Coordinates of C-alpha atoms and ligand atoms in Angstrom, one line a residue:
M283 CA 9.7 22.1 -19.8
G284 CA 7.6 19.7 -18.7
G285 CA 8.3 16.0 -18.7
Q286 CA 6.6 13.1 -20.9
Y287 CA 5.9 9.9 -18.9
R288 CA 4.5 6.8 -19.0
I289 CA 1.9 4.9 -16.9
A290 CA 0.3 1.9 -17.0
V291 CA -3.0 1.8 -15.6
I292 CA -4.7 -1.3 -14.2
P293 CA -8.2 -0.3 -13.3
G294 CA -9.3 -4.2 -12.2
D295 CA -12.5 -4.9 -10.5
G296 CA -15.0 -3.6 -8.3
I297 CA -14.8 0.0 -7.5
G298 CA -11.2 -0.2 -9.3
P299 CA -12.5 1.2 -12.6
E300 CA -14.5 4.3 -10.7
V301 CA -11.5 5.1 -8.3
V302 CA -9.0 4.9 -11.1
K303 CA -11.0 7.1 -13.5
A304 CA -11.4 9.7 -10.8
A305 CA -7.3 9.8 -9.7
L306 CA -6.7 9.9 -13.8
G307 CA -9.2 13.2 -14.2
V308 CA -6.5 14.7 -11.4
L309 CA -3.4 13.5 -13.3
E310 CA -4.8 15.1 -16.5
Q311 CA -4.9 18.3 -14.4
I312 CA -1.2 18.3 -13.5
G313 CA -0.1 17.7 -16.8
V314 CA -2.4 20.9 -17.9
T315 CA -1.1 23.0 -14.9
Y316 CA 2.6 21.7 -15.1
G317 CA 3.1 21.3 -18.5
H318 CA 3.4 17.3 -18.5
Q319 CA 2.3 14.6 -21.3
F320 CA 1.1 11.4 -19.0
V321 CA 0.9 8.8 -22.1
T322 CA -1.5 6.0 -20.2
K323 CA -1.8 2.5 -21.2
T324 CA -5.3 0.7 -19.9
L325 CA -4.0 -3.0 -18.9
L326 CA -6.2 -5.9 -18.0
A327 CA -5.4 -8.0 -14.5
G328 CA -7.3 -9.6 -11.7
G329 CA -11.1 -10.9 -12.3
C330 CA -11.5 -9.0 -15.3
A331 CA -8.6 -10.6 -16.8
I332 CA -9.5 -13.8 -15.7
D333 CA -13.1 -13.2 -17.5
T334 CA -11.8 -12.0 -20.8
T335 CA -8.6 -14.0 -20.9
G336 CA -8.9 -17.0 -18.5
N337 CA -5.4 -15.9 -16.7
P338 CA -5.5 -13.2 -13.8
L339 CA -2.4 -11.8 -14.9
P340 CA -2.0 -12.0 -18.8
P341 CA 1.7 -11.9 -19.5
E342 CA 1.0 -8.6 -22.0
T343 CA 0.0 -6.7 -18.7
V344 CA 3.6 -7.7 -17.6
A345 CA 5.1 -6.8 -20.5
E346 CA 3.8 -3.2 -20.7
C347 CA 4.6 -2.8 -17.1
R348 CA 7.9 -3.2 -17.7
K349 CA 7.7 -0.9 -20.8
S350 CA 6.3 2.2 -17.9
D351 CA 7.5 4.8 -16.0
A352 CA 5.2 3.4 -13.1
V353 CA 1.8 1.5 -12.8
L354 CA -1.7 2.7 -11.2
L355 CA -3.9 0.1 -9.9
G356 CA -7.3 0.3 -8.8
A357 CA -8.2 -3.2 -6.8
V358 CA -9.0 -6.7 -8.0
G359 CA -11.1 -9.2 -6.7
G360 CA -14.8 -10.0 -6.0
D361 CA -17.1 -12.7 -4.8
Q362 CA -17.9 -14.3 -8.3
W363 CA -14.3 -15.5 -8.4
D364 CA -13.9 -16.7 -4.9
H365 CA -14.4 -20.7 -5.7
L366 CA -11.5 -20.6 -8.1
P367 CA -8.3 -22.8 -7.1
G368 CA -5.6 -20.7 -5.2
D369 CA -3.4 -20.2 -8.5
Q370 CA -6.1 -18.9 -10.5
R371 CA -7.6 -16.5 -8.4
P372 CA -7.6 -12.5 -9.1
E373 CA -5.2 -12.0 -6.2
Q374 CA -3.0 -13.9 -7.6
A375 CA -2.6 -11.1 -10.1
L376 CA -1.0 -8.9 -7.4
L377 CA 1.3 -11.6 -6.2
G378 CA 2.8 -12.0 -9.9
L379 CA 2.9 -8.0 -10.4
R380 CA 4.9 -8.0 -7.1
G381 CA 7.4 -11.0 -7.8
Q382 CA 8.0 -10.5 -11.6
L383 CA 8.4 -7.0 -11.3
G384 CA 11.0 -7.4 -8.5
L385 CA 8.5 -5.0 -6.4
Y386 CA 10.0 -6.1 -2.6
A387 CA 9.4 -2.7 -0.6
N388 CA 5.8 -2.0 0.0
L389 CA 5.1 1.7 1.6
R390 CA 1.8 2.0 3.5
P391 CA 1.5 5.3 5.4
A392 CA -1.2 5.5 7.9
L393 CA -1.9 9.2 8.4
L394 CA -5.0 10.8 10.2
Y395 CA -5.7 13.8 8.7
P396 CA -6.7 16.6 11.2
E397 CA -9.8 17.3 9.3
L398 CA -11.0 13.6 9.7
K399 CA -10.2 13.3 13.5
E400 CA -14.0 12.3 14.4
A401 CA -13.4 9.5 11.8
C402 CA -10.8 8.0 13.9
P403 CA -12.1 5.1 16.7
L404 CA -9.4 5.9 19.4
K405 CA -10.3 8.3 22.3
P406 CA -9.0 11.8 21.6
E407 CA -6.6 11.3 24.6
I408 CA -4.5 8.3 22.4
I409 CA -4.5 10.3 19.3
G410 CA -3.5 13.7 20.6
D411 CA -2.6 16.2 17.8
G412 CA -2.7 13.0 14.9
L413 CA -1.0 10.2 13.9
D414 CA 1.7 9.9 11.1
L415 CA 3.4 6.4 11.0
L416 CA 4.3 4.0 7.9
V417 CA 4.5 0.6 7.4
V418 CA 7.6 -0.7 5.4
R419 CA 6.7 -4.2 4.4
E420 CA 8.6 -6.7 2.7
L421 CA 6.4 -7.5 -0.8
T422 CA 8.4 -10.6 -2.5
G423 CA 9.4 -13.0 0.3
G424 CA 8.4 -14.7 3.3
I425 CA 5.3 -17.3 3.2
Y426 CA 3.6 -15.9 0.8
F427 CA 6.4 -16.7 -1.8
G428 CA 7.7 -19.8 0.2
T429 CA 6.9 -23.3 -1.1
R430 CA 3.7 -24.4 -0.2
G431 CA 1.3 -27.8 -0.6
R432 CA -0.6 -30.6 0.5
R433 CA 0.2 -34.3 1.2
H434 CA -1.1 -37.5 2.3
T435 CA -0.2 -39.8 4.5
E436 CA -1.4 -42.7 6.2
S437 CA -1.3 -42.1 9.6
T438 CA -2.4 -38.1 9.1
G439 CA -4.6 -38.2 6.1
W440 CA -4.4 -34.7 4.5
E441 CA -2.1 -32.1 5.7
A442 CA -1.1 -28.6 4.2
F443 CA 1.8 -26.5 4.5
D444 CA 3.4 -22.8 3.8
T445 CA 6.9 -21.7 4.2
E446 CA 8.4 -18.9 5.8
V447 CA 11.6 -18.3 4.2
Y448 CA 14.0 -14.9 4.0
S449 CA 17.3 -14.4 3.1
E450 CA 20.3 -12.2 4.4
A451 CA 20.3 -10.0 1.4
E452 CA 16.1 -9.8 1.5
V453 CA 16.2 -8.7 5.1
E454 CA 19.0 -6.1 4.4
R455 CA 17.7 -4.5 1.5
I456 CA 13.7 -3.9 3.2
A457 CA 15.6 -2.8 6.4
R458 CA 17.9 -0.1 4.4
M459 CA 14.9 1.2 2.7
A460 CA 13.1 1.4 6.0
F461 CA 15.9 3.3 7.9
T462 CA 16.7 5.6 4.8
I463 CA 12.9 6.6 4.7
A464 CA 13.1 7.2 8.6
R465 CA 16.4 9.4 8.1
Q466 CA 13.7 11.8 6.3
R467 CA 10.8 11.6 8.9
R468 CA 11.4 11.3 12.8
R469 CA 14.1 9.1 12.4
K470 CA 12.9 5.8 14.6
V471 CA 12.3 2.9 13.4
T472 CA 10.8 -0.5 14.9
S473 CA 11.0 -3.8 13.5
V474 CA 8.6 -6.1 13.7
D475 CA 8.9 -10.1 14.2
K476 CA 8.2 -13.3 16.3
A477 CA 11.7 -13.8 17.2
N478 CA 10.5 -16.0 20.3
I479 CA 9.2 -18.6 17.9
L480 CA 10.4 -18.7 14.4
E481 CA 13.9 -18.9 13.2
S482 CA 13.1 -16.5 10.2
S483 CA 12.8 -14.2 12.5
R484 CA 15.7 -14.6 14.4
L485 CA 17.9 -14.1 11.3
W486 CA 15.3 -10.9 10.6
R487 CA 16.4 -9.3 14.2
A488 CA 19.9 -10.0 13.5
V489 CA 20.1 -8.5 9.7
V490 CA 18.2 -5.4 10.7
S491 CA 20.2 -5.4 14.1
R492 CA 23.4 -5.2 11.7
V493 CA 22.2 -2.4 9.3
A494 CA 20.7 -0.3 11.9
A495 CA 24.8 0.2 12.6
D496 CA 24.9 2.2 9.2
Y497 CA 22.4 4.6 10.5
P498 CA 23.5 6.2 13.8
E499 CA 21.1 8.8 13.7
V500 CA 18.2 6.6 13.4
E501 CA 16.8 4.5 16.6
L502 CA 15.9 1.1 16.2
N503 CA 13.7 -0.8 18.7
H504 CA 12.4 -4.6 17.8
L505 CA 8.9 -5.7 19.0
Y506 CA 7.2 -9.3 19.2
V507 CA 4.3 -9.0 16.2
D508 CA 1.4 -9.7 18.8
N509 CA 3.0 -6.9 21.0
A510 CA 2.9 -4.7 18.0
A511 CA -0.6 -5.4 17.5
M512 CA -1.4 -4.1 21.0
Q513 CA 0.5 -1.3 21.1
L514 CA -0.9 0.2 17.7
V515 CA -4.2 0.3 19.4
K516 CA -2.9 1.2 23.2
D517 CA -0.3 4.0 21.7
P518 CA -0.3 4.5 18.2
R519 CA 2.1 7.4 18.3
Q520 CA 5.2 5.5 19.6
F521 CA 5.7 4.6 16.2
D522 CA 7.4 6.3 13.4
V523 CA 8.6 3.6 10.6
I524 CA 7.4 0.2 11.2
V525 CA 9.6 -2.6 9.0
T526 CA 8.3 -6.3 8.7
S527 CA 7.7 -9.3 6.7
N528 CA 5.0 -10.0 4.1
M529 CA 2.5 -11.5 6.3
F530 CA 3.0 -9.2 9.5
G531 CA 3.1 -6.3 7.2
D532 CA -0.6 -7.2 5.9
I533 CA -1.9 -7.5 9.1
L534 CA -0.7 -4.4 10.7
S535 CA -1.0 -2.4 7.8
D536 CA -4.7 -3.5 7.9
E537 CA -4.6 -2.5 12.0
A538 CA -2.9 0.9 11.2
S539 CA -5.2 2.4 8.2
M540 CA -8.4 0.9 10.9
V541 CA -6.5 3.4 13.5
T542 CA -6.7 6.2 11.7
G543 CA -10.5 5.5 10.8
S544 CA -10.3 6.2 7.2
I545 CA -9.2 3.5 5.1
G546 CA -10.6 5.0 2.0
M547 CA -8.0 8.0 2.3
L548 CA -4.7 5.6 2.3
P549 CA -2.6 5.2 -0.9
S550 CA 0.3 2.9 -1.2
A551 CA 3.5 2.3 -3.2
S552 CA 5.5 -0.7 -4.1
L553 CA 9.0 -0.2 -4.7
G554 CA 11.7 -2.0 -6.3
E555 CA 15.3 -1.2 -7.5
G556 CA 15.4 2.0 -9.4
N557 CA 12.6 4.8 -9.9
F558 CA 9.9 2.3 -11.2
G559 CA 6.7 1.6 -8.6
L560 CA 3.5 0.2 -8.4
Y561 CA 1.0 2.5 -6.7
E562 CA -2.4 1.5 -5.5
P563 CA -5.1 2.5 -2.6
V564 CA -5.0 0.2 0.6
H565 CA -8.3 -0.5 0.4
G566 CA -9.9 -3.4 -1.7
S567 CA -12.2 -3.4 -4.4
A568 CA -15.0 -3.1 -2.4
P569 CA -17.7 -5.2 -4.3
D570 CA -20.8 -4.1 -2.6
L571 CA -20.2 -0.3 -3.7
A572 CA -18.9 -0.8 -7.2
G573 CA -20.7 0.9 -10.0
Q574 CA -22.9 3.1 -7.7
D575 CA -20.5 6.4 -7.4
R576 CA -20.0 5.9 -3.8
A577 CA -16.6 4.9 -3.3
N578 CA -13.9 7.3 -2.3
P579 CA -11.5 8.2 -4.9
L580 CA -9.1 10.0 -2.4
A581 CA -6.6 7.1 -1.7
T582 CA -6.0 6.5 -5.2
I583 CA -5.7 9.9 -6.0
L584 CA -3.1 10.2 -3.1
S585 CA -1.4 7.0 -4.9
V586 CA -0.6 9.4 -7.7
A587 CA 0.8 11.9 -5.6
M588 CA 3.1 9.1 -4.3
M589 CA 4.1 8.1 -8.0
L590 CA 4.6 11.5 -8.8
R591 CA 6.8 11.7 -5.8
Y592 CA 8.8 8.3 -6.1
S593 CA 8.9 7.3 -9.2
L594 CA 8.8 10.8 -11.5
A595 CA 10.5 12.8 -9.3
L596 CA 8.1 15.3 -9.4
P597 CA 7.7 16.7 -5.6
R598 CA 6.2 19.9 -6.5
E599 CA 3.4 18.5 -8.1
A600 CA 2.7 15.7 -5.7
A601 CA 2.5 18.1 -2.8
A602 CA 0.1 19.8 -5.0
I603 CA -2.5 16.9 -5.2
E604 CA -1.8 16.5 -1.3
Q605 CA -2.7 19.7 -0.8
A606 CA -6.0 19.8 -3.0
V607 CA -7.1 17.0 -1.2
E608 CA -6.9 18.8 2.3
Q609 CA -8.5 21.8 1.0
V610 CA -11.5 19.9 -0.2
L611 CA -11.9 18.0 3.0
A612 CA -11.5 21.4 5.0
E613 CA -14.0 22.6 2.6
G614 CA -16.4 20.0 4.4
Y615 CA -16.8 17.8 1.4
R616 CA -16.9 13.8 2.3
T617 CA -18.1 10.5 0.6
G618 CA -20.3 8.1 2.5
D619 CA -17.5 6.7 4.1
L620 CA -15.9 9.9 5.8
M621 CA -19.5 11.3 6.4
S622 CA -20.5 13.3 9.4
P623 CA -23.1 15.7 10.5
G624 CA -22.9 19.2 8.9
K625 CA -20.5 17.9 6.0
T626 CA -21.3 17.8 2.4
L627 CA -22.1 14.5 0.5
V628 CA -20.5 13.8 -3.1
G629 CA -19.8 10.9 -5.0
T630 CA -16.7 9.3 -6.5
E631 CA -16.7 11.4 -9.6
E632 CA -17.9 14.8 -8.0
M633 CA -14.9 13.9 -5.5
G634 CA -12.3 13.7 -8.2
K635 CA -13.5 16.7 -9.8
L636 CA -13.4 19.0 -6.5
V637 CA -9.5 18.3 -6.2
R638 CA -8.9 18.4 -9.6
S639 CA -10.5 22.2 -9.6
H640 CA -7.9 22.8 -6.6
I641 CA -5.1 22.2 -8.8
Ligands
LIG296 C1 -3.3 -6.3 0.3 C2 -4.1 -7.4 0.0 C3 -3.0 -8.3 -0.5 C4 -2.0 -9.2 0.1 C5 -4.0 -10.0 -1.4 C6 -5.4 -9.0 -1.6 C7 -3.7 -10.7 -2.1 O1 -4.5 -8.0 1.3 O2 -2.4 -5.9 -0.5 O3 -2.4 -6.4 1.6 O4 -2.5 -10.0 1.3 O5 -1.0 -8.4 0.0
LIG297 MG1 -4.0 -6.5 3.0

């Protein structure tokens, strides 16, 4: 007997609505094949919410998300909202959702699909038989949520400040998440900080080291963030799970995704306590591609797979989506971002249908 699930859907801006539509088609097929019922509710957030309600994150959106089992999000943002003050920008919707829904752990896998090896910008001897690492980014603390502001003094004129703050409890819970996941992978955690300079990083390092004692089967090492950035291109295969702060994770997860060469392929999960989570592609709203049926929907489709696995406890259905994606790639179908000679170019909608047809 199948289950019934409530999914909050936030298409957002730019290519968001197109890739979400393709992914919902795949989810619908999962429902048909496996006998589940997915009840979706479409909600506003980001630039489109600013245009219709004046608020990037209407309270109704947060309330509906809370009533759901999981949230699927496309992307937010675009040039037309770039002039707005910081607290009214579309990106504020993401910070608001993360903060208000308590989604403190952001999982960003960077996986190089064997079929897409030619898209990887690194030399074959560096990638070897493939890449498979996971960035676990702290998502509701640090400099993103610390006090910020401007002040004026006679002697300095205007100055601006942002604050990096981490409590022991915040570091501990993200560290536990990383160790727990590493246990099911290759059992290695690399904690990334700037402990040679930042006091918050020294606390981070101490807490991660202490938590590590509870996971003796997992190997832990520490890297400074500048070194980690270098190691990611020099020898990415040394990494299994990288755990790091909000801002370092923002930067390193972009780098890790580019190392695979296919940011259009990478999903993400943002988790809190319990099973609830928000799932979205790692890529942004790509306004230059919007409305042209050219965007790659696979990152969003794979985000649906993560949603089935982490929030709905449907690992078999998640695997069905992942296998369908691999089959479609193996058959040679590519969206423009992944195109190479001899492959078949397809649009967003067609790519969604192809994945669907393999479920
Ligand atoms: C991300 C994005 C966001 C972030 C922006 C859009 C607020 O870059 O999810 O990585 O910085 O967290
Ligand atoms: Mg980012």
